[in-house]
Amino acid sequence: MNPGHAFGDHIKTEKIKRHHYEEESKLLRLRWYLLPVLIVFFGALLLFNLFSVQIIQGNYYQQLSDSNRIRTQVIPAPRGVIFDRNGNPLVYNIPGFQLVTDCSADDPTKCKTTHLSHDQALALIAKGDKNIQVDSLREYPYKDALAHVLGYIGQISPGELASGNYAGYQPDTWVGQSGIEEQYEQQLHGQDGQALVEVNALGQEVRSLGQTDPVPGHNITLTIDLKLQQDAYNAAKDLKKGAVIISKPDGEILAMVSKPSFDPNLFTLDSSYKPASDSADKSVSTILTDSQNQPLLNRAIGGIYPPGSTFKIVVSAVGLQENIIDQNYTVVDTGILKVGNFSFANWYYTDYGKKEPKPLNVVTALQRSNDIFFYKLAQKISVNRISAFAQKMGVGQILGIDLPGEVTGILPTTQWKQKTFGQEWYLGDTYNYGIGQGYLLTTPLQVNSWTQIIANGGTLYMPHLLMTPKPVVKGKNILNSKTIGLIRQGMIEVCNPGGVSYPLFNFEVKNSKLPIDGKNITSVASASADMRHVVIACKTGTAQQGGATALPHAWITLFAPAYKPQIVVTVLDESAGEGSDISAPIAKQILTDYFGSGQ
């Protein structure tokens, strides 16, 4: 037996056991320490989260909780009502429903609103749809007749919302898109109210927490005369494309019609609405895509046309006011003028092969609308001088009417032609210019405005639709009384036998209330005591366009009574024929309605 060896083995084994025991003790002690550390760590983390949620982010989660519990309902503000000059409402606000869809949290401007009928809204509400809102809808009772004056409203676009012109507007707001609705949007638009409502977990209303009442938009009054507007629209019922403007001599617009028209209710009312029976376009999509007729175009202010012989008023005014001619200046009607290989004829010679038997002065030249006289007069004045003075009379410029879409037209000069076409100005261009043809393009509003200058004694007023206490003067003393007297006399003769506007010869109406003054209003011989003869000053125009086969534009512009004017009327019928045949009967019906009604 070897005791040393055995003892050594025992010692070795004991050391190994002791080593394992110590390691297990250390691990056990580590476990006992780790558990409290983890408890403390996670407890601190929980306390920090509680502190963060309740203290640091408390407002956020409070708002989030409230948003789930409290809902804000928009109370739409009614738009201001638009009235005519006599207090007649031209639009109505009616209750309705709208469906708000396609809203994005990232881009709230993408919300889309659709107007619903009463039945459609009730059906969606019954299904639990929460996107239905009560709304105030816009109704236009006079439909096509006032469409281009009033315009229409539509949902605000993202571009409009981002433009800065609509501060405080919501993405689903409806705003003016044309006409008076657009021009006076800021006045007509009200301030929406809000209602705070508490709801339960099912989204059901528990109680009302209060509300802010909406502030309606401001009402506005226009210069428009509703009856006259309707009369003008009815008088132009056969006018396919064109415009009618009726104004007072101081720039107030009494009526404005553009054809073709459209029914603005199609843009604002729900799908159950039936459009006007005489509207060419029965839906919004056809209105927007009708590039041939362009029903949204207000031709009264946004269409440009050669004015034809109505421009002879302006050429006469330039010659007289600039002392280039006087009442004694005469021209012999030769029937035709030749410039090189080109011929420039008078209409009387072209249509009937005749010439005027006597030399023509400015009065008789206007009476007969003689082209030879105005060819020669334009040559005598020169194109640049005509244009410079015509600009004083409102030609070739924005007149400033309070409607969107007004254009300037074209007022040519020698420099303009050189810059535009790279060509010099020829004598033939001057001849055409003298009779309102060639490069000259004007709006019906400009024609109406230069007619006002003759009617009111020489002042150019800013045309306007908003009723204001004092009109804005753009130019004073443009013409003197002598110039106005000669032009007025020529225009009176146009509407009398011997003139060219035969539908207006000896114009009579039945209205015993019209006071007879022997100058503006006279009695009618061999007629009832109720009949009156109204003296009119007018000028027709037949403006060639579009080639030899195209019908000319038909014009007439006038004021009445001639010596104490109450209204100025301008009618344009696009591509329709001669002014005397086409536009004069429309003007006659308007005058009959106006003076025959005792206005």
Coordinates of C-alpha atoms in Angstrom, one line a residue:
M1 CA 0.0 0.0 0.0
N2 CA 1.3 3.3 -1.0
P3 CA -0.1 5.9 1.3
G4 CA 1.5 8.8 -0.4
H5 CA 0.0 8.1 -3.7
A6 CA -3.4 7.6 -2.3
F7 CA -3.3 10.7 -0.2
G8 CA -2.2 12.7 -3.2
D9 CA -5.2 11.4 -5.2
H10 CA -7.5 12.4 -2.4
I11 CA -6.1 15.9 -2.2
K12 CA -6.4 16.3 -6.0
T13 CA -10.0 15.1 -6.1
E14 CA -10.9 17.4 -3.2
K15 CA -9.5 20.4 -4.9
I16 CA -11.5 19.7 -8.0
K17 CA -14.7 19.4 -6.0
R18 CA -14.0 22.6 -4.1
H19 CA -13.3 24.4 -7.4
H20 CA -16.7 23.4 -8.8
Y21 CA -18.4 24.3 -5.6
E22 CA -16.9 27.8 -5.6
E23 CA -17.9 28.4 -9.3
E24 CA -21.5 27.3 -8.5
S25 CA -21.6 29.6 -5.5
K26 CA -20.4 32.5 -7.6
L27 CA -23.0 31.8 -10.3
L28 CA -25.7 31.5 -7.7
R29 CA -24.6 34.8 -6.1
L30 CA -24.6 36.4 -9.6
R31 CA -28.1 35.2 -10.2
W32 CA -29.3 36.7 -6.9
Y33 CA -27.7 40.0 -7.8
L34 CA -29.0 40.0 -11.4
L35 CA -32.6 39.6 -10.6
P36 CA -32.8 42.8 -8.4
V37 CA -30.8 44.7 -11.0
L38 CA -33.2 43.7 -13.8
I39 CA -36.2 44.5 -11.6
V40 CA -34.7 47.9 -10.9
F41 CA -33.9 48.5 -14.6
F42 CA -37.2 47.6 -16.0
G43 CA -38.9 49.5 -13.1
A44 CA -37.0 52.6 -14.0
L45 CA -37.8 52.1 -17.7
L46 CA -41.4 51.8 -16.9
L47 CA -41.3 54.8 -14.7
F48 CA -39.5 56.8 -17.4
N49 CA -42.2 55.7 -20.0
L50 CA -44.9 56.7 -17.6
F51 CA -43.2 60.1 -17.0
S52 CA -42.8 60.5 -20.8
V53 CA -46.4 59.6 -21.6
Q54 CA -48.0 61.6 -18.8
I55 CA -45.6 64.6 -18.5
I56 CA -43.5 65.0 -21.6
Q57 CA -46.1 63.8 -24.1
G58 CA -49.1 64.4 -22.0
N59 CA -50.6 67.1 -24.3
Y60 CA -50.1 64.9 -27.4
Y61 CA -51.9 61.9 -25.9
Q62 CA -54.5 64.1 -24.4
Q63 CA -55.3 65.5 -27.8
L64 CA -55.2 62.1 -29.3
S65 CA -57.7 60.9 -26.7
D66 CA -59.9 63.9 -27.2
S67 CA -59.8 63.4 -31.0
N68 CA -61.2 59.9 -30.5
R69 CA -63.7 61.2 -28.0
I70 CA -64.4 64.6 -29.3
R71 CA -65.3 65.4 -32.9
T72 CA -65.3 68.8 -34.6
Q73 CA -68.1 69.3 -37.1
V74 CA -67.9 72.1 -39.6
I75 CA -70.9 74.4 -39.8
P76 CA -70.8 75.8 -43.4
A77 CA -71.2 79.6 -43.6
P78 CA -73.7 80.6 -46.3
R79 CA -72.3 82.7 -49.1
G80 CA -73.5 86.3 -49.4
V81 CA -76.5 86.8 -51.6
I82 CA -76.2 88.7 -54.9
F83 CA -79.0 91.2 -55.7
D84 CA -79.9 93.2 -58.8
R85 CA -80.3 97.0 -58.7
N86 CA -83.9 96.7 -57.6
G87 CA -83.3 94.3 -54.7
N88 CA -84.2 91.1 -56.5
P89 CA -82.0 88.1 -55.4
L90 CA -80.1 86.6 -58.3
V91 CA -78.8 83.5 -56.3
Y92 CA -80.2 81.4 -53.5
N93 CA -78.5 79.4 -50.7
I94 CA -80.3 76.1 -50.2
P95 CA -79.6 73.3 -47.7
G96 CA -77.9 70.2 -49.0
F97 CA -75.5 67.3 -48.4
Q98 CA -72.0 66.6 -49.5
L99 CA -69.8 63.5 -49.4
V100 CA -66.2 64.1 -48.4
T101 CA -63.8 61.4 -49.7
D102 CA -60.2 60.8 -50.7
C103 CA -58.7 62.7 -47.8
S104 CA -55.1 62.1 -47.1
A105 CA -53.4 62.7 -43.7
D106 CA -50.2 63.7 -45.6
D107 CA -51.9 65.9 -48.1
P108 CA -55.3 67.2 -46.9
T109 CA -55.7 69.2 -50.1
K110 CA -56.7 66.0 -51.8
C111 CA -60.1 65.8 -50.2
K112 CA -62.8 65.6 -52.7
T113 CA -66.4 66.7 -52.1
T114 CA -69.5 65.5 -54.1
H115 CA -72.9 67.0 -53.7
L116 CA -75.6 64.4 -52.9
S117 CA -79.3 64.4 -53.3
H118 CA -81.5 64.1 -50.2
D119 CA -82.2 60.4 -51.0
Q120 CA -78.5 59.6 -51.6
A121 CA -77.5 61.2 -48.4
L122 CA -80.1 59.4 -46.3
A123 CA -79.1 56.1 -47.8
L124 CA -75.4 56.6 -46.9
I125 CA -76.3 57.8 -43.4
A126 CA -78.4 54.7 -42.9
K127 CA -75.3 52.6 -43.7
G128 CA -73.3 54.4 -41.1
D129 CA -71.2 56.5 -43.4
K130 CA -69.5 59.2 -41.4
N131 CA -68.3 61.3 -44.3
I132 CA -71.6 63.0 -44.9
Q133 CA -71.7 66.7 -44.1
V134 CA -74.6 69.2 -44.2
D135 CA -73.8 71.9 -46.6
S136 CA -75.1 75.2 -48.0
L137 CA -75.6 74.9 -51.8
R138 CA -75.7 77.6 -54.4
E139 CA -78.7 77.7 -56.7
Y140 CA -79.0 80.0 -59.7
P141 CA -82.7 80.5 -60.4
Y142 CA -82.2 82.3 -63.7
K143 CA -79.9 79.6 -65.1
D144 CA -78.5 80.4 -68.6
A145 CA -79.7 84.0 -68.6
L146 CA -77.3 85.3 -66.0
A147 CA -74.5 82.6 -66.3
H148 CA -71.7 84.8 -67.6
V149 CA -72.5 87.6 -65.1
L150 CA -72.8 85.6 -62.0
G151 CA -70.5 82.7 -62.9
Y152 CA -70.5 79.6 -60.7
I153 CA -68.7 78.0 -57.7
G154 CA -66.6 74.9 -57.5
Q155 CA -64.3 73.1 -55.1
I156 CA -61.1 74.9 -54.4
S157 CA -58.1 73.4 -56.2
P158 CA -54.8 72.5 -54.6
G159 CA -53.2 75.3 -56.6
E160 CA -55.7 77.9 -55.4
L161 CA -55.3 76.7 -51.8
A162 CA -51.5 77.0 -52.0
S163 CA -51.6 80.4 -53.8
G164 CA -52.0 82.4 -50.6
N165 CA -55.1 84.1 -51.9
Y166 CA -57.4 81.8 -49.8
A167 CA -55.9 82.0 -46.3
G168 CA -58.1 80.1 -43.8
Y169 CA -60.0 78.2 -46.5
Q170 CA -60.4 74.4 -46.0
P171 CA -59.6 71.8 -48.7
D172 CA -63.3 71.0 -49.2
T173 CA -64.4 74.7 -49.5
W174 CA -66.3 75.8 -52.6
V175 CA -65.2 79.1 -54.1
G176 CA -66.1 81.3 -57.1
Q177 CA -64.7 80.0 -60.4
S178 CA -65.9 82.7 -62.8
G179 CA -68.1 85.8 -63.0
I180 CA -69.1 87.8 -60.0
E181 CA -68.7 84.7 -57.8
E182 CA -65.0 84.7 -58.6
Q183 CA -64.5 88.5 -58.7
Y184 CA -66.0 89.1 -55.3
E185 CA -65.1 85.8 -53.6
Q186 CA -63.6 87.5 -50.6
Q187 CA -66.7 89.5 -49.9
L188 CA -69.2 86.6 -50.6
H189 CA -67.3 83.9 -48.7
G190 CA -68.3 83.7 -45.0
Q191 CA -66.5 82.2 -42.0
D192 CA -67.4 78.6 -41.2
G193 CA -68.5 77.7 -37.7
Q194 CA -67.6 74.7 -35.6
A195 CA -69.5 72.4 -33.3
L196 CA -67.7 70.2 -30.7
V197 CA -69.4 66.9 -30.1
E198 CA -68.5 64.1 -27.6
V199 CA -68.9 60.6 -28.9
N200 CA -68.6 57.1 -27.4
A201 CA -66.5 54.1 -28.5
L202 CA -69.1 53.3 -31.2
G203 CA -68.9 56.8 -32.6
Q204 CA -72.4 57.7 -31.4
E205 CA -73.0 61.3 -30.2
V206 CA -73.1 61.6 -26.4
R207 CA -73.4 65.3 -25.9
S208 CA -72.7 68.7 -27.4
L209 CA -69.7 70.5 -26.0
G210 CA -70.5 73.9 -27.6
Q211 CA -70.2 75.6 -31.0
T212 CA -69.0 78.6 -32.8
D213 CA -71.7 80.1 -35.1
P214 CA -70.8 80.6 -38.8
V215 CA -70.5 84.2 -40.1
P216 CA -72.4 84.6 -43.4
G217 CA -70.7 86.3 -46.3
H218 CA -71.5 89.8 -47.3
N219 CA -74.4 90.5 -49.6
I220 CA -73.6 92.6 -52.7
T221 CA -75.8 94.6 -55.1
L222 CA -75.2 94.7 -58.8
T223 CA -76.0 97.3 -61.4
I224 CA -77.9 94.6 -63.4
D225 CA -81.6 95.1 -64.0
L226 CA -83.1 91.6 -63.8
K227 CA -86.0 92.3 -66.0
L228 CA -83.8 94.0 -68.7
Q229 CA -81.4 91.1 -68.4
Q230 CA -84.2 88.6 -69.1
D231 CA -85.5 90.7 -71.9
A232 CA -82.1 90.9 -73.5
Y233 CA -81.6 87.1 -73.2
N234 CA -85.0 86.5 -74.8
A235 CA -84.4 89.0 -77.6
A236 CA -81.2 87.1 -78.4
K237 CA -82.8 83.7 -78.3
D238 CA -81.9 83.0 -82.0
L239 CA -78.3 84.3 -81.5
K240 CA -76.0 81.3 -81.7
K241 CA -72.7 82.9 -80.9
G242 CA -72.3 86.5 -79.8
A243 CA -73.0 89.0 -77.1
V244 CA -75.4 91.8 -76.0
I245 CA -74.4 94.6 -73.6
I246 CA -76.8 97.2 -72.2
S247 CA -75.3 100.0 -70.1
K248 CA -76.1 103.4 -68.8
P249 CA -74.0 106.2 -70.3
D250 CA -71.9 106.4 -67.1
G251 CA -70.6 102.8 -67.3
E252 CA -73.2 100.9 -65.2
I253 CA -73.9 97.6 -66.9
L254 CA -77.6 97.0 -66.9
A255 CA -77.5 93.7 -68.8
M256 CA -74.9 91.4 -70.3
V257 CA -75.5 88.3 -72.4
S258 CA -73.1 85.9 -74.0
K259 CA -74.1 83.1 -76.3
P260 CA -73.9 80.2 -76.2
S261 CA -74.5 80.1 -72.5
F262 CA -74.6 77.4 -69.8
D263 CA -76.5 76.4 -66.7
P264 CA -74.3 77.1 -63.7
N265 CA -76.5 74.9 -61.5
L266 CA -74.8 71.9 -63.1
F267 CA -71.7 72.8 -61.2
T268 CA -73.3 73.3 -57.8
L269 CA -76.4 71.1 -57.4
D270 CA -76.5 67.3 -57.2
S271 CA -77.0 64.8 -60.0
S272 CA -80.8 64.8 -59.6
Y273 CA -80.9 68.4 -61.0
K274 CA -82.4 68.8 -64.5
P275 CA -80.6 71.4 -66.6
A276 CA -82.3 74.3 -68.4
S277 CA -84.2 73.1 -71.4
D278 CA -82.6 75.6 -73.8
S279 CA -79.0 74.8 -72.6
A280 CA -76.9 73.2 -75.3
D281 CA -74.7 71.4 -72.8
K282 CA -76.5 69.1 -70.4
S283 CA -73.6 68.2 -68.1
V284 CA -70.4 69.7 -66.7
S285 CA -68.2 67.4 -68.8
T286 CA -69.8 68.6 -72.1
I287 CA -69.5 72.2 -71.0
L288 CA -65.8 71.8 -70.2
T289 CA -65.0 69.9 -73.4
D290 CA -67.0 71.9 -75.9
S291 CA -64.0 73.6 -77.6
Q292 CA -66.1 74.6 -80.7
N293 CA -68.7 76.7 -79.0
Q294 CA -66.8 77.5 -75.8
P295 CA -69.9 78.1 -73.6
L296 CA -67.8 79.3 -70.6
L297 CA -66.2 82.1 -72.7
N298 CA -67.8 85.5 -71.9
R299 CA -67.8 86.9 -75.4
A300 CA -68.9 90.3 -74.2
I301 CA -65.5 90.9 -72.6
G302 CA -63.3 88.0 -73.7
G303 CA -64.2 87.7 -77.4
I304 CA -62.3 89.8 -80.0
Y305 CA -63.7 90.7 -83.4
P306 CA -63.3 93.3 -86.2
P307 CA -65.8 95.9 -85.3
G308 CA -66.7 96.8 -88.9
S309 CA -68.5 100.1 -89.5
T310 CA -69.2 100.7 -85.8
F311 CA -65.5 101.9 -85.8
K312 CA -66.5 104.7 -88.2
I313 CA -67.7 106.5 -85.0
V314 CA -64.1 106.5 -83.7
V315 CA -62.5 107.5 -87.1
S316 CA -65.0 110.4 -87.3
A317 CA -64.2 111.5 -83.8
V318 CA -60.5 111.5 -84.5
G319 CA -60.8 113.5 -87.7
L320 CA -63.1 116.1 -86.1
Q321 CA -61.5 116.4 -82.7
E322 CA -58.0 116.7 -84.1
N323 CA -59.2 119.4 -86.5
I324 CA -58.2 117.3 -89.6
I325 CA -61.7 117.8 -91.0
D326 CA -64.9 119.7 -90.2
Q327 CA -68.5 119.6 -91.2
N328 CA -67.6 121.1 -94.6
Y329 CA -65.2 118.4 -95.5
T330 CA -66.7 116.3 -98.3
V331 CA -65.8 113.2 -100.4
V332 CA -67.3 112.2 -103.7
D333 CA -68.4 108.5 -103.8
T334 CA -66.5 106.9 -106.7
G335 CA -67.9 103.5 -105.9
I336 CA -64.5 101.9 -105.9
L337 CA -60.8 102.8 -105.2
K338 CA -57.9 101.0 -106.7
V339 CA -54.5 100.6 -105.1
G340 CA -52.2 98.7 -107.5
N341 CA -53.9 95.4 -108.2
F342 CA -56.3 95.7 -105.3
S343 CA -59.7 97.2 -105.3
F344 CA -61.5 98.8 -102.4
A345 CA -65.3 99.2 -103.0
N346 CA -68.2 100.8 -101.2
W347 CA -70.9 98.3 -100.0
Y348 CA -73.5 100.2 -102.0
Y349 CA -71.6 99.8 -105.2
T350 CA -70.8 96.1 -104.5
D351 CA -74.4 95.1 -103.6
Y352 CA -76.4 97.4 -106.0
G353 CA -73.9 98.8 -108.4
K354 CA -74.7 102.3 -107.3
K355 CA -72.9 105.4 -106.0
E356 CA -74.1 108.1 -103.7
P357 CA -75.5 111.0 -105.9
K358 CA -74.0 113.8 -103.8
P359 CA -70.7 114.5 -102.1
L360 CA -70.7 113.2 -98.5
N361 CA -69.8 115.1 -95.4
V362 CA -69.2 113.3 -92.0
V363 CA -72.9 113.3 -91.1
T364 CA -74.1 111.8 -94.4
A365 CA -71.1 109.5 -94.6
L366 CA -72.2 108.0 -91.2
Q367 CA -75.8 108.0 -92.3
R368 CA -75.0 105.9 -95.4
S369 CA -72.0 104.1 -93.8
N370 CA -70.0 105.1 -96.9
D371 CA -66.7 103.2 -97.2
I372 CA -65.2 105.6 -99.7
F373 CA -65.4 108.5 -97.3
F374 CA -63.8 106.6 -94.5
Y375 CA -61.0 105.1 -96.8
K376 CA -60.1 108.7 -97.6
L377 CA -60.5 110.0 -94.1
A378 CA -58.3 107.2 -92.6
Q379 CA -55.6 108.0 -95.2
K380 CA -55.9 111.7 -94.4
I381 CA -55.5 111.1 -90.6
S382 CA -52.9 108.2 -90.8
V383 CA -53.0 104.9 -88.9
N384 CA -50.8 105.8 -86.0
R385 CA -52.8 109.0 -85.3
I386 CA -56.0 107.1 -85.4
S387 CA -54.7 104.4 -83.0
A388 CA -53.3 107.0 -80.6
F389 CA -56.6 108.8 -80.3
A390 CA -58.7 105.5 -80.3
Q391 CA -56.8 104.4 -77.3
K392 CA -58.1 107.5 -75.4
M393 CA -61.5 106.2 -76.3
G394 CA -60.9 102.8 -74.7
V395 CA -59.8 100.8 -77.8
G396 CA -57.0 98.3 -77.4
Q397 CA -56.9 98.4 -73.6
I398 CA -58.4 96.7 -70.5
L399 CA -61.3 98.9 -69.5
G400 CA -61.3 97.5 -66.0
I401 CA -64.7 95.9 -65.7
D402 CA -65.1 93.9 -62.5
L403 CA -65.3 90.5 -64.1
P404 CA -62.4 88.1 -64.8
G405 CA -61.5 87.4 -68.4
E406 CA -61.4 90.8 -70.1
V407 CA -59.0 91.1 -73.0
T408 CA -57.4 94.0 -74.8
G409 CA -58.0 93.1 -78.4
I410 CA -55.6 94.5 -81.1
L411 CA -55.0 98.2 -81.8
P412 CA -52.6 98.2 -84.8
T413 CA -49.9 100.6 -85.7
T414 CA -47.1 100.6 -88.3
Q415 CA -44.6 99.5 -85.6
W416 CA -47.0 96.8 -84.4
K417 CA -47.2 95.3 -87.9
Q418 CA -43.5 95.5 -88.4
K419 CA -42.8 93.7 -85.1
T420 CA -45.6 91.1 -85.6
F421 CA -45.3 90.2 -89.2
G422 CA -42.0 91.8 -90.3
Q423 CA -43.8 93.9 -92.9
E424 CA -44.3 97.5 -93.6
W425 CA -47.8 99.2 -93.4
Y426 CA -49.5 99.6 -96.8
L427 CA -52.2 102.1 -98.0
G428 CA -54.6 99.2 -98.3
D429 CA -54.1 98.4 -94.6
T430 CA -55.1 102.0 -93.9
Y431 CA -58.2 101.7 -96.0
N432 CA -59.3 98.5 -94.2
Y433 CA -58.5 100.1 -90.8
G434 CA -60.7 103.1 -91.7
I435 CA -63.8 100.9 -91.9
G436 CA -63.0 98.7 -88.9
Q437 CA -61.5 95.8 -90.7
G438 CA -58.0 94.4 -91.2
Y439 CA -55.8 94.0 -88.1
L440 CA -58.1 95.8 -85.7
L441 CA -59.9 93.5 -83.1
T442 CA -62.1 94.8 -80.4
T443 CA -64.4 93.4 -77.7
P444 CA -68.2 94.2 -77.6
L445 CA -67.5 96.0 -74.3
Q446 CA -65.1 98.4 -76.1
V447 CA -67.7 99.1 -78.8
N448 CA -70.2 99.8 -76.1
S449 CA -67.8 102.1 -74.2
W450 CA -66.9 104.3 -77.2
T451 CA -70.7 104.6 -77.9
Q452 CA -71.1 105.8 -74.3
I453 CA -68.6 108.6 -74.9
I454 CA -70.9 110.0 -77.7
A455 CA -73.9 109.5 -75.5
N456 CA -72.6 111.1 -72.3
G457 CA -70.8 114.1 -73.8
G458 CA -67.2 113.0 -74.0
T459 CA -66.3 111.0 -70.9
L460 CA -64.8 107.4 -70.8
Y461 CA -66.1 105.6 -67.7
M462 CA -64.8 102.4 -66.2
P463 CA -67.6 99.8 -66.8
H464 CA -68.8 98.1 -63.7
L465 CA -71.3 95.6 -62.3
L466 CA -71.0 96.3 -58.6
M467 CA -73.3 99.1 -57.5
T468 CA -71.1 102.0 -56.4
P469 CA -72.1 105.6 -55.3
K470 CA -69.7 107.2 -57.9
P471 CA -68.5 105.9 -61.2
V472 CA -64.7 105.8 -62.0
V473 CA -63.7 108.2 -64.7
K474 CA -60.9 106.9 -67.1
G475 CA -60.9 110.0 -69.3
K476 CA -62.6 113.4 -69.3
N477 CA -63.4 115.9 -72.1
I478 CA -62.2 113.4 -74.8
L479 CA -64.5 115.0 -77.3
N480 CA -66.0 118.5 -77.5
S481 CA -69.6 119.3 -78.0
K482 CA -69.2 120.1 -81.7
T483 CA -67.7 116.8 -82.5
I484 CA -70.3 114.9 -80.5
G485 CA -73.1 116.9 -82.1
L486 CA -72.0 116.0 -85.6
I487 CA -71.5 112.3 -84.8
R488 CA -74.8 112.1 -82.9
Q489 CA -76.6 113.7 -85.9
G490 CA -75.1 111.1 -88.3
M491 CA -76.1 108.3 -86.0
I492 CA -79.6 109.6 -85.7
E493 CA -79.8 109.6 -89.5
V494 CA -78.7 106.0 -89.6
C495 CA -81.9 105.0 -87.8
N496 CA -84.2 107.1 -90.0
P497 CA -85.4 106.7 -93.6
G498 CA -82.4 107.3 -95.8
G499 CA -80.1 105.6 -93.4
V500 CA -79.1 101.9 -93.4
S501 CA -80.6 100.5 -90.2
Y502 CA -84.1 100.0 -91.6
P503 CA -85.6 97.9 -88.7
L504 CA -85.3 101.0 -86.5
F505 CA -86.8 103.5 -88.9
N506 CA -89.5 105.6 -87.1
F507 CA -89.2 103.5 -83.9
E508 CA -92.4 103.6 -82.0
V509 CA -93.6 102.1 -78.7
K510 CA -96.9 102.0 -76.9
N511 CA -96.4 103.8 -73.6
S512 CA -98.5 106.8 -72.5
K513 CA -96.1 107.4 -69.6
L514 CA -93.3 108.5 -71.8
P515 CA -93.3 112.3 -71.6
I516 CA -93.4 114.0 -75.0
D517 CA -90.7 116.7 -75.3
G518 CA -90.6 117.1 -79.1
K519 CA -86.9 116.2 -79.3
N520 CA -86.3 112.8 -77.7
I521 CA -89.9 111.6 -77.5
T522 CA -92.5 112.7 -80.0
S523 CA -96.1 111.9 -80.7
V524 CA -97.1 109.6 -83.5
A525 CA -99.5 111.1 -86.1
S526 CA -102.5 109.1 -87.0
A527 CA -102.1 106.7 -84.1
S528 CA -103.5 106.2 -80.6
A529 CA -102.6 108.7 -77.9
D530 CA -100.6 105.9 -76.2
M531 CA -98.0 105.6 -79.0
R532 CA -94.7 107.4 -78.8
H533 CA -91.8 107.9 -81.3
V534 CA -88.4 107.5 -79.6
V535 CA -85.5 109.1 -81.3
I536 CA -82.5 106.7 -81.6
A537 CA -78.8 107.3 -82.5
C538 CA -77.3 104.1 -83.9
K539 CA -74.5 102.6 -86.1
T540 CA -74.6 99.2 -87.7
G541 CA -71.6 97.2 -88.7
T542 CA -70.9 94.3 -91.1
A543 CA -67.4 92.9 -90.4
Q544 CA -65.9 90.6 -93.0
Q545 CA -64.0 87.6 -91.6
G546 CA -62.9 84.1 -92.4
G547 CA -62.6 84.4 -96.2
A548 CA -65.0 85.0 -99.0
T549 CA -67.5 82.2 -98.2
A550 CA -67.8 83.0 -94.5
L551 CA -70.7 85.1 -93.3
P552 CA -69.6 88.5 -91.7
H553 CA -70.1 89.4 -88.1
A554 CA -73.3 91.5 -87.6
W555 CA -73.1 94.5 -85.3
I556 CA -75.2 97.4 -84.0
T557 CA -74.5 99.9 -81.3
L558 CA -76.8 102.7 -80.2
F559 CA -78.1 104.9 -77.5
A560 CA -81.6 106.2 -76.8
P561 CA -83.2 108.7 -76.5
A562 CA -80.7 110.4 -78.8
Y563 CA -80.4 113.8 -76.9
K564 CA -81.0 112.5 -73.4
P565 CA -79.7 108.9 -73.4
Q566 CA -80.9 106.4 -70.8
I567 CA -79.4 103.2 -72.2
V568 CA -76.6 102.2 -74.6
V569 CA -77.1 98.9 -76.4
T570 CA -74.5 96.9 -78.3
V571 CA -75.3 93.7 -80.1
L572 CA -72.8 91.3 -81.9
D573 CA -73.9 88.2 -83.8
E574 CA -70.9 86.1 -84.9
S575 CA -70.8 85.0 -88.5
A576 CA -74.5 85.8 -89.0
G577 CA -74.8 88.3 -91.9
E578 CA -75.3 92.1 -92.1
G579 CA -75.8 94.2 -89.0
S580 CA -79.0 95.8 -90.3
D581 CA -80.6 92.4 -91.0
I582 CA -79.4 90.5 -88.0
S583 CA -78.4 92.6 -85.1
A584 CA -80.8 95.6 -85.5
P585 CA -83.9 93.5 -84.9
I586 CA -82.5 92.2 -81.7
A587 CA -81.7 95.7 -80.6
K588 CA -85.2 96.8 -81.6
Q589 CA -86.8 94.2 -79.4
I590 CA -84.7 95.3 -76.5
L591 CA -85.7 98.9 -77.0
T592 CA -89.4 97.9 -77.3
D593 CA -89.2 96.0 -74.0
Y594 CA -87.4 98.9 -72.3
F595 CA -89.4 101.9 -73.5
G596 CA -92.6 100.0 -73.8
S597 CA -92.6 98.9 -70.2
G598 CA -92.5 102.4 -68.7
Q599 CA -89.0 102.2 -67.3

